[in-house]
Every structure is written in C-alpha cells, then in structure tokens.
Amino acid sequence: KERDVSAVFVPMPHSLLSDFRSQAAFLASCAVLIALGGFVFGQRGDEEATFLPFAVEDVGVEDVPVETSTTTVAPAPLLLSGPEFLVTDVPSQSVVQEITISGTAVPGTRVFGPAGPAAMSAEGEWSTSVVLVPGPNEVLIEGLGENGEIASETFVVQFVPGDLPDVAFSAEQQFRASQEAEPWEFFSGTATPLSTVIVRSDFGTASVIADEVGAWSTAVFFDAPASVEPFNVVVEAVNGTSTFDFTYSPTN
C-alpha cells in the first residue's frame, strides 16, 4: 500500500524561509568583514608579515628578513702636545767661530743644541752657542715635549774664517795624578787656530777645537786603571804632539 508522503512533508512557512535567507546573508557579510579587517590590519601592522584577504587553510607566513646597516664610528685619535719650538736666528754663513742660535718654545718644551740643553727664560725664549769648524757645519737643534715626543731642525752654517795667525803648538798638564774614584786631568795650550786637538790614552780620550787665536783647554776623564803605575797621555794637534805621564793613586 502506497504511503502518502504528503502527510510527512510539511512545507516550510514562508516567514521561516525568509529568516534563514537573512541569516545566511548576515553570515556572508560577517565573513567578508573579517577578511577585509585582516587585510587592513596586515597593511597597517608589521610590514614584515603579509595578510591575505582570505585563506583556505591555516598556512603560516615566514618572516621576511630585514636588512640592517651598522655604522661604525672610529674613535677620535688621542692628541698629545708635541715639542713645539721655533728657531729664529741661524746665520747661513759666519766669519766667527762661535755663534749663538736662539728661538722660542711653548711651555713644557726643552730645547737642546750641539753643546747640550739650551738656556731657557720664563717667557719661553731659548739660546745656545755653537762652535764651528772651517767649512760647512751641520747644526742640529732638538726639542723634547712634556710627553716625551722629540722634534728636530737641522741647519747648515758655513764657517769662512778670515786671516788666521800662525800659532805654534804647546800643551801643559795641570795635576799629573789623581786620587778620586773617577780620575781626571786638565790640559791646555795652543795650536793652529780652529784646528782640532785630541787628548788620548788607554783609559780615556777627549777632544777640543782651538779658538781663532789658537788657544785651547779641556778636561779628560779616565776609567780607573787596575794598576797604580803611571800611564801615557798623548796630546795631538795638526802642528804638534806632546806626551805626558799620569798616575792614579786611590786612597785606601
């Protein structure tokens, strides 16, 4: 016997069907708003992440590495105060044997000439004497700063002596012996003007330049000999030679 299906199927009221359609439209609108919100948030948020307007599955988006640049600033060099000095008076030529070189220096700088430390004033003015030999003379002036820095200036002075007298050679010894821990002797005499006089021995040597009239003098220091026996000291110049005896006799 056939069953009457019309009794089972109950037609949906028109008002309820309308409600379902309204709900479906509402849900579709929510989905669109959610997708649009994700897109906008992705644009305004972290630029490294990309948000799709929609996704069919939950797929993670890898972070995009951001290149960064680092600027390295080199440390400033440590500036030290150097030996600043100025040479103001150096003749290029001289007709006298001994000249004076002078200049100025900043506070704390010491100046040295060929003969040693230059004389310094409180205002920073300095001067030093230089003994020349005939012909070109290389003169070195050095400055020593507070921090140990060294600077130097080199000058050439031509010494052209005038007519020099003819002087005979002579030499004299002053003490002949010494009892000091560092024995020494003093010699003097005459020689050809502007010539070099050398005092030499097995235990010590010295040299000096005769002045424009031929006079010279110098001290010579000796290493203490092991023996108290006299030893020879020779004085030599271009126009003569003399030999002396010297005795070291220390006190007991």
C-alpha atoms as a printed R data frame, in Angstrom:
    type eleno elety resid chain resno       x      y      z
1   ATOM     1    CA   LYS     A     1   0.000  0.000  0.000
2   ATOM     2    CA   GLU     A     2   1.478  3.205 -1.041
3   ATOM     3    CA   ARG     A     3   2.287  5.701  1.676
4   ATOM     4    CA   ASP     A     4   1.041  9.199  1.392
5   ATOM     5    CA   VAL     A     5   4.207 11.309  1.614
6   ATOM     6    CA   SER     A     6   2.215 14.440  1.610
7   ATOM     7    CA   ALA     A     7   1.358 13.685  5.165
8   ATOM     8    CA   VAL     A     8   5.104 13.546  6.106
9   ATOM     9    CA   PHE     A     9   6.442 16.571  4.217
10  ATOM    10    CA   VAL     A    10   5.395 19.722  5.880
11  ATOM    11    CA   PRO     A    11   6.042 22.751  3.760
12  ATOM    12    CA   MET     A    12   8.252 25.417  5.490
13  ATOM    13    CA   PRO     A    13   6.383 28.547  6.204
14  ATOM    14    CA   HIS     A    14   7.404 31.495  4.043
15  ATOM    15    CA   SER     A    15   8.347 33.602  7.020
16  ATOM    16    CA   LEU     A    16  10.803 30.967  8.363
17  ATOM    17    CA   LEU     A    17  12.458 30.571  4.972
18  ATOM    18    CA   SER     A    18  12.907 34.309  4.814
19  ATOM    19    CA   ASP     A    19  14.608 34.216  8.219
20  ATOM    20    CA   PHE     A    20  17.124 31.573  7.000
21  ATOM    21    CA   ARG     A    21  17.973 33.634  3.982
22  ATOM    22    CA   SER     A    22  18.522 36.676  6.141
23  ATOM    23    CA   GLN     A    23  20.791 34.704  8.461
24  ATOM    24    CA   ALA     A    24  22.830 33.369  5.523
25  ATOM    25    CA   ALA     A    25  23.237 36.860  4.153
26  ATOM    26    CA   PHE     A    26  24.336 38.069  7.604
27  ATOM    27    CA   LEU     A    27  26.931 35.319  7.963
28  ATOM    28    CA   ALA     A    28  28.280 36.040  4.485
29  ATOM    29    CA   SER     A    29  28.605 39.714  5.373
30  ATOM    30    CA   CYS     A    30  30.499 38.831  8.584
31  ATOM    31    CA   ALA     A    31  32.936 36.659  6.634
32  ATOM    32    CA   VAL     A    32  33.614 39.499  4.200
33  ATOM    33    CA   LEU     A    33  34.178 41.951  7.080
34  ATOM    34    CA   ILE     A    34  36.534 39.532  8.845
35  ATOM    35    CA   ALA     A    35  38.589 39.026  5.685
36  ATOM    36    CA   LEU     A    36  38.666 42.761  4.971
37  ATOM    37    CA   GLY     A    37  39.732 43.502  8.549
38  ATOM    38    CA   GLY     A    38  42.612 41.026  8.290
39  ATOM    39    CA   PHE     A    39  43.757 42.631  5.055
40  ATOM    40    CA   VAL     A    40  43.673 46.146  6.511
41  ATOM    41    CA   PHE     A    41  45.455 45.031  9.699
42  ATOM    42    CA   GLY     A    42  48.164 43.373  7.626
43  ATOM    43    CA   GLN     A    43  48.760 46.595  5.741
44  ATOM    44    CA   ARG     A    44  48.945 48.780  8.846
45  ATOM    45    CA   GLY     A    45  50.740 46.375 11.124
46  ATOM    46    CA   ASP     A    46  54.179 44.842 10.900
47  ATOM    47    CA   GLU     A    47  55.406 45.314  7.357
48  ATOM    48    CA   GLU     A    48  57.337 42.069  7.565
49  ATOM    49    CA   ALA     A    49  54.085 39.978  7.656
50  ATOM    50    CA   THR     A    50  51.676 39.676  4.700
51  ATOM    51    CA   PHE     A    51  47.956 39.084  5.375
52  ATOM    52    CA   LEU     A    52  45.782 37.647  2.659
53  ATOM    53    CA   PRO     A    53  42.181 38.820  2.326
54  ATOM    54    CA   PHE     A    54  41.174 35.204  2.778
55  ATOM    55    CA   ALA     A    55  42.741 31.813  3.247
56  ATOM    56    CA   VAL     A    56  41.522 28.307  2.509
57  ATOM    57    CA   GLU     A    57  43.750 26.755  5.139
58  ATOM    58    CA   ASP     A    58  45.884 27.769  8.089
59  ATOM    59    CA   VAL     A    59  49.281 28.315  6.453
60  ATOM    60    CA   GLY     A    60  51.957 30.259  8.401
61  ATOM    61    CA   VAL     A    61  53.729 33.105  6.595
62  ATOM    62    CA   GLU     A    62  57.501 33.158  7.119
63  ATOM    63    CA   ASP     A    63  59.039 36.356  8.385
64  ATOM    64    CA   VAL     A    64  60.837 38.353  5.738
65  ATOM    65    CA   PRO     A    65  64.377 39.261  6.975
66  ATOM    66    CA   VAL     A    66  65.024 42.970  7.172
67  ATOM    67    CA   GLU     A    67  68.457 44.145  6.121
68  ATOM    68    CA   THR     A    68  70.037 46.419  8.691
69  ATOM    69    CA   SER     A    69  73.178 48.537  8.342
70  ATOM    70    CA   THR     A    70  75.553 49.352 11.188
71  ATOM    71    CA   THR     A    71  77.697 52.460 11.043
72  ATOM    72    CA   THR     A    72  80.974 52.164 12.944
73  ATOM    73    CA   VAL     A    73  82.364 55.442 14.225
74  ATOM    74    CA   ALA     A    74  86.140 55.386 14.631
75  ATOM    75    CA   PRO     A    75  87.361 56.752 17.970
76  ATOM    76    CA   ALA     A    76  88.960 60.154 17.854
77  ATOM    77    CA   PRO     A    77  92.781 59.995 17.942
78  ATOM    78    CA   LEU     A    78  94.493 60.867 21.185
79  ATOM    79    CA   LEU     A    79  96.236 64.173 20.664
80  ATOM    80    CA   LEU     A    80  99.468 64.715 22.550
81  ATOM    81    CA   SER     A    81 101.167 68.023 22.978
82  ATOM    82    CA   GLY     A    82 104.322 67.856 20.879
83  ATOM    83    CA   PRO     A    83 107.636 69.605 21.398
84  ATOM    84    CA   GLU     A    84 106.813 72.892 19.686
85  ATOM    85    CA   PHE     A    85 109.735 75.258 19.262
86  ATOM    86    CA   LEU     A    86 110.834 77.874 16.766
87  ATOM    87    CA   VAL     A    87 114.360 78.772 15.626
88  ATOM    88    CA   THR     A    88 114.508 82.462 14.837
89  ATOM    89    CA   ASP     A    89 118.181 83.257 14.294
90  ATOM    90    CA   VAL     A    90 120.508 80.951 12.319
91  ATOM    91    CA   PRO     A    91 123.131 82.531 10.033
92  ATOM    92    CA   SER     A    92 123.865 80.661  6.827
93  ATOM    93    CA   GLN     A    93 127.476 81.876  6.939
94  ATOM    94    CA   SER     A    94 129.777 83.095  9.675
95  ATOM    95    CA   VAL     A    95 133.241 84.629  9.863
96  ATOM    96    CA   VAL     A    96 133.497 83.953 13.626
97  ATOM    97    CA   GLN     A    97 133.990 80.544 15.152
98  ATOM    98    CA   GLU     A    98 131.374 80.665 17.933
99  ATOM    99    CA   ILE     A    99 127.825 81.735 17.113
100 ATOM   100    CA   THR     A   100 124.586 81.955 19.122
101 ATOM   101    CA   ILE     A   101 121.357 80.337 17.888
102 ATOM   102    CA   SER     A   102 118.107 81.392 19.537
103 ATOM   103    CA   GLY     A   103 114.349 80.966 19.310
104 ATOM   104    CA   THR     A   104 111.147 80.403 21.275
105 ATOM   105    CA   ALA     A   105 109.356 77.335 22.673
106 ATOM   106    CA   VAL     A   106 105.961 76.559 24.197
107 ATOM   107    CA   PRO     A   107 105.819 75.939 27.954
108 ATOM   108    CA   GLY     A   108 106.991 72.472 28.903
109 ATOM   109    CA   THR     A   109 109.283 72.033 25.889
110 ATOM   110    CA   ARG     A   110 113.023 71.735 26.416
111 ATOM   111    CA   VAL     A   111 115.466 72.647 23.640
112 ATOM   112    CA   PHE     A   112 118.879 71.081 23.076
113 ATOM   113    CA   GLY     A   113 121.762 72.327 20.937
114 ATOM   114    CA   PRO     A   114 125.095 70.712 19.997
115 ATOM   115    CA   ALA     A   115 126.550 71.640 23.394
116 ATOM   116    CA   GLY     A   116 123.577 70.345 25.433
117 ATOM   117    CA   PRO     A   117 120.453 71.964 26.943
118 ATOM   118    CA   ALA     A   118 119.751 75.484 25.740
119 ATOM   119    CA   ALA     A   119 119.300 78.341 28.190
120 ATOM   120    CA   MET     A   120 115.550 78.946 28.697
121 ATOM   121    CA   SER     A   121 113.753 82.015 30.013
122 ATOM   122    CA   ALA     A   122 110.398 82.115 31.797
123 ATOM   123    CA   GLU     A   123 108.840 83.566 28.635
124 ATOM   124    CA   GLY     A   124 109.918 80.552 26.549
125 ATOM   125    CA   GLU     A   125 112.908 82.209 24.849
126 ATOM   126    CA   TRP     A   126 115.961 79.989 24.449
127 ATOM   127    CA   SER     A   127 119.529 80.325 23.163
128 ATOM   128    CA   THR     A   128 122.536 78.055 22.672
129 ATOM   129    CA   SER     A   129 126.101 78.576 21.475
130 ATOM   130    CA   VAL     A   130 127.693 76.590 18.653
131 ATOM   131    CA   VAL     A   131 131.418 76.294 17.965
132 ATOM   132    CA   LEU     A   132 132.116 75.976 14.230
133 ATOM   133    CA   VAL     A   133 134.935 74.437 12.243
134 ATOM   134    CA   PRO     A   134 136.081 75.760  8.880
135 ATOM   135    CA   GLY     A   135 133.708 74.807  6.072
136 ATOM   136    CA   PRO     A   136 130.094 73.626  6.317
137 ATOM   137    CA   ASN     A   137 128.749 72.814  9.784
138 ATOM   138    CA   GLU     A   138 125.557 70.803 10.295
139 ATOM   139    CA   VAL     A   139 123.794 72.174 13.372
140 ATOM   140    CA   LEU     A   140 121.086 70.027 14.998
141 ATOM   141    CA   ILE     A   141 118.500 71.649 17.300
142 ATOM   142    CA   GLU     A   142 116.139 69.270 19.144
143 ATOM   143    CA   GLY     A   143 113.006 69.810 21.214
144 ATOM   144    CA   LEU     A   144 111.690 67.449 23.895
145 ATOM   145    CA   GLY     A   145 107.980 67.698 24.744
146 ATOM   146    CA   GLU     A   146 106.224 67.035 28.041
147 ATOM   147    CA   ASN     A   147 105.052 63.593 26.862
148 ATOM   148    CA   GLY     A   148 108.457 62.510 25.585
149 ATOM   149    CA   GLU     A   149 107.975 63.438 21.917
150 ATOM   150    CA   ILE     A   150 111.062 64.605 20.067
151 ATOM   151    CA   ALA     A   151 111.224 67.028 17.148
152 ATOM   152    CA   SER     A   152 114.308 68.408 15.463
153 ATOM   153    CA   GLU     A   153 115.521 71.017 12.991
154 ATOM   154    CA   THR     A   154 118.823 70.830 11.102
155 ATOM   155    CA   PHE     A   155 120.697 73.825  9.694
156 ATOM   156    CA   VAL     A   156 123.950 74.237  7.787
157 ATOM   157    CA   VAL     A   157 126.232 77.101  8.704
158 ATOM   158    CA   GLN     A   158 129.270 77.810  6.526
159 ATOM   159    CA   PHE     A   159 132.247 78.987  8.522
160 ATOM   160    CA   VAL     A   160 134.612 81.113  6.484
161 ATOM   161    CA   PRO     A   161 137.392 82.340  8.788
162 ATOM   162    CA   GLY     A   162 139.394 85.379  7.920
163 ATOM   163    CA   ASP     A   163 143.167 85.606  8.056
164 ATOM   164    CA   LEU     A   164 144.339 83.414 10.939
165 ATOM   165    CA   PRO     A   165 147.588 83.937 12.859
166 ATOM   166    CA   ASP     A   166 150.381 81.392 12.703
167 ATOM   167    CA   VAL     A   167 150.456 79.851 16.192
168 ATOM   168    CA   ALA     A   168 152.950 77.281 17.438
169 ATOM   169    CA   PHE     A   169 151.823 74.138 19.241
170 ATOM   170    CA   SER     A   170 152.082 73.879 23.032
171 ATOM   171    CA   ALA     A   171 150.498 71.713 25.738
172 ATOM   172    CA   GLU     A   172 150.520 71.765 29.549
173 ATOM   173    CA   GLN     A   173 149.369 69.247 32.169
174 ATOM   174    CA   GLN     A   174 147.862 70.528 35.430
175 ATOM   175    CA   PHE     A   175 147.686 67.781 38.103
176 ATOM   176    CA   ARG     A   176 149.759 64.776 36.904
177 ATOM   177    CA   ALA     A   177 147.911 62.469 39.354
178 ATOM   178    CA   SER     A   178 144.503 61.854 40.932
179 ATOM   179    CA   GLN     A   179 143.108 60.005 43.967
180 ATOM   180    CA   GLU     A   180 139.418 60.291 43.058
181 ATOM   181    CA   ALA     A   181 137.232 57.283 42.169
182 ATOM   182    CA   GLU     A   182 136.913 58.727 38.632
183 ATOM   183    CA   PRO     A   183 140.337 60.234 37.973
184 ATOM   184    CA   TRP     A   184 140.697 63.147 35.591
185 ATOM   185    CA   GLU     A   185 143.233 65.616 34.272
186 ATOM   186    CA   PHE     A   186 143.169 69.113 32.790
187 ATOM   187    CA   PHE     A   187 145.233 70.092 29.731
188 ATOM   188    CA   SER     A   188 145.655 73.427 27.942
189 ATOM   189    CA   GLY     A   189 147.888 75.031 25.334
190 ATOM   190    CA   THR     A   190 147.994 76.480 21.828
191 ATOM   191    CA   ALA     A   191 147.649 75.060 18.331
192 ATOM   192    CA   THR     A   192 146.789 76.145 14.792
193 ATOM   193    CA   PRO     A   193 143.658 78.314 15.096
194 ATOM   194    CA   LEU     A   194 140.392 76.398 14.510
195 ATOM   195    CA   SER     A   195 142.187 73.041 14.409
196 ATOM   196    CA   THR     A   196 141.179 70.006 16.489
197 ATOM   197    CA   VAL     A   197 143.290 68.979 19.480
198 ATOM   198    CA   ILE     A   198 142.928 65.370 20.724
199 ATOM   199    CA   VAL     A   199 143.904 64.142 24.190
200 ATOM   200    CA   ARG     A   200 144.028 60.321 24.248
201 ATOM   201    CA   SER     A   201 145.107 57.457 26.490
202 ATOM   202    CA   ASP     A   202 144.292 53.790 27.087
203 ATOM   203    CA   PHE     A   203 141.775 54.791 29.775
204 ATOM   204    CA   GLY     A   204 140.063 57.891 28.360
205 ATOM   205    CA   THR     A   205 140.001 60.394 25.463
206 ATOM   206    CA   ALA     A   206 138.804 63.965 24.857
207 ATOM   207    CA   SER     A   207 138.934 66.489 22.002
208 ATOM   208    CA   VAL     A   208 138.628 70.255 21.638
209 ATOM   209    CA   ILE     A   209 138.862 72.885 18.877
210 ATOM   210    CA   ALA     A   210 141.394 75.686 19.220
211 ATOM   211    CA   ASP     A   211 139.861 79.130 19.009
212 ATOM   212    CA   GLU     A   212 140.658 81.862 16.452
213 ATOM   213    CA   VAL     A   213 143.867 82.803 18.239
214 ATOM   214    CA   GLY     A   214 144.904 79.171 18.747
215 ATOM   215    CA   ALA     A   215 144.126 78.763 22.467
216 ATOM   216    CA   TRP     A   216 142.581 75.528 23.729
217 ATOM   217    CA   SER     A   217 141.830 73.703 27.004
218 ATOM   218    CA   THR     A   218 139.965 70.571 28.001
219 ATOM   219    CA   ALA     A   219 139.428 68.082 30.829
220 ATOM   220    CA   VAL     A   220 139.752 64.351 30.229
221 ATOM   221    CA   PHE     A   221 138.272 61.655 32.483
222 ATOM   222    CA   PHE     A   222 139.819 58.205 32.846
223 ATOM   223    CA   ASP     A   223 138.473 54.805 33.779
224 ATOM   224    CA   ALA     A   224 140.214 53.806 36.983
225 ATOM   225    CA   PRO     A   225 143.123 51.539 35.960
226 ATOM   226    CA   ALA     A   226 143.820 48.319 37.843
227 ATOM   227    CA   SER     A   227 147.449 49.340 38.375
228 ATOM   228    CA   VAL     A   228 148.829 52.380 40.146
229 ATOM   229    CA   GLU     A   229 151.660 52.547 37.640
230 ATOM   230    CA   PRO     A   230 151.801 55.765 35.552
231 ATOM   231    CA   PHE     A   231 150.312 55.593 32.040
232 ATOM   232    CA   ASN     A   232 150.846 57.793 28.985
233 ATOM   233    CA   VAL     A   233 148.522 60.588 27.837
234 ATOM   234    CA   VAL     A   234 149.197 61.948 24.336
235 ATOM   235    CA   VAL     A   235 148.113 65.392 23.147
236 ATOM   236    CA   GLU     A   236 147.959 65.699 19.354
237 ATOM   237    CA   ALA     A   237 147.257 68.603 17.002
238 ATOM   238    CA   VAL     A   238 147.843 69.312 13.333
239 ATOM   239    CA   ASN     A   239 151.056 71.158 14.146
240 ATOM   240    CA   GLY     A   240 152.472 69.238 17.124
241 ATOM   241    CA   THR     A   241 152.375 66.372 19.666
242 ATOM   242    CA   SER     A   242 153.261 66.044 23.352
243 ATOM   243    CA   THR     A   243 153.275 63.024 25.712
244 ATOM   244    CA   PHE     A   244 152.628 63.149 29.467
245 ATOM   245    CA   ASP     A   245 152.536 60.699 32.373
246 ATOM   246    CA   PHE     A   246 149.503 60.354 34.630
247 ATOM   247    CA   THR     A   247 149.265 58.357 37.871
248 ATOM   248    CA   TYR     A   248 146.158 57.003 39.561
249 ATOM   249    CA   SER     A   249 146.760 56.649 43.319
250 ATOM   250    CA   PRO     A   250 143.495 55.951 45.148
251 ATOM   251    CA   THR     A   251 143.294 56.340 48.934
252 ATOM   252    CA   ASN     A   252 142.947 53.123 50.966
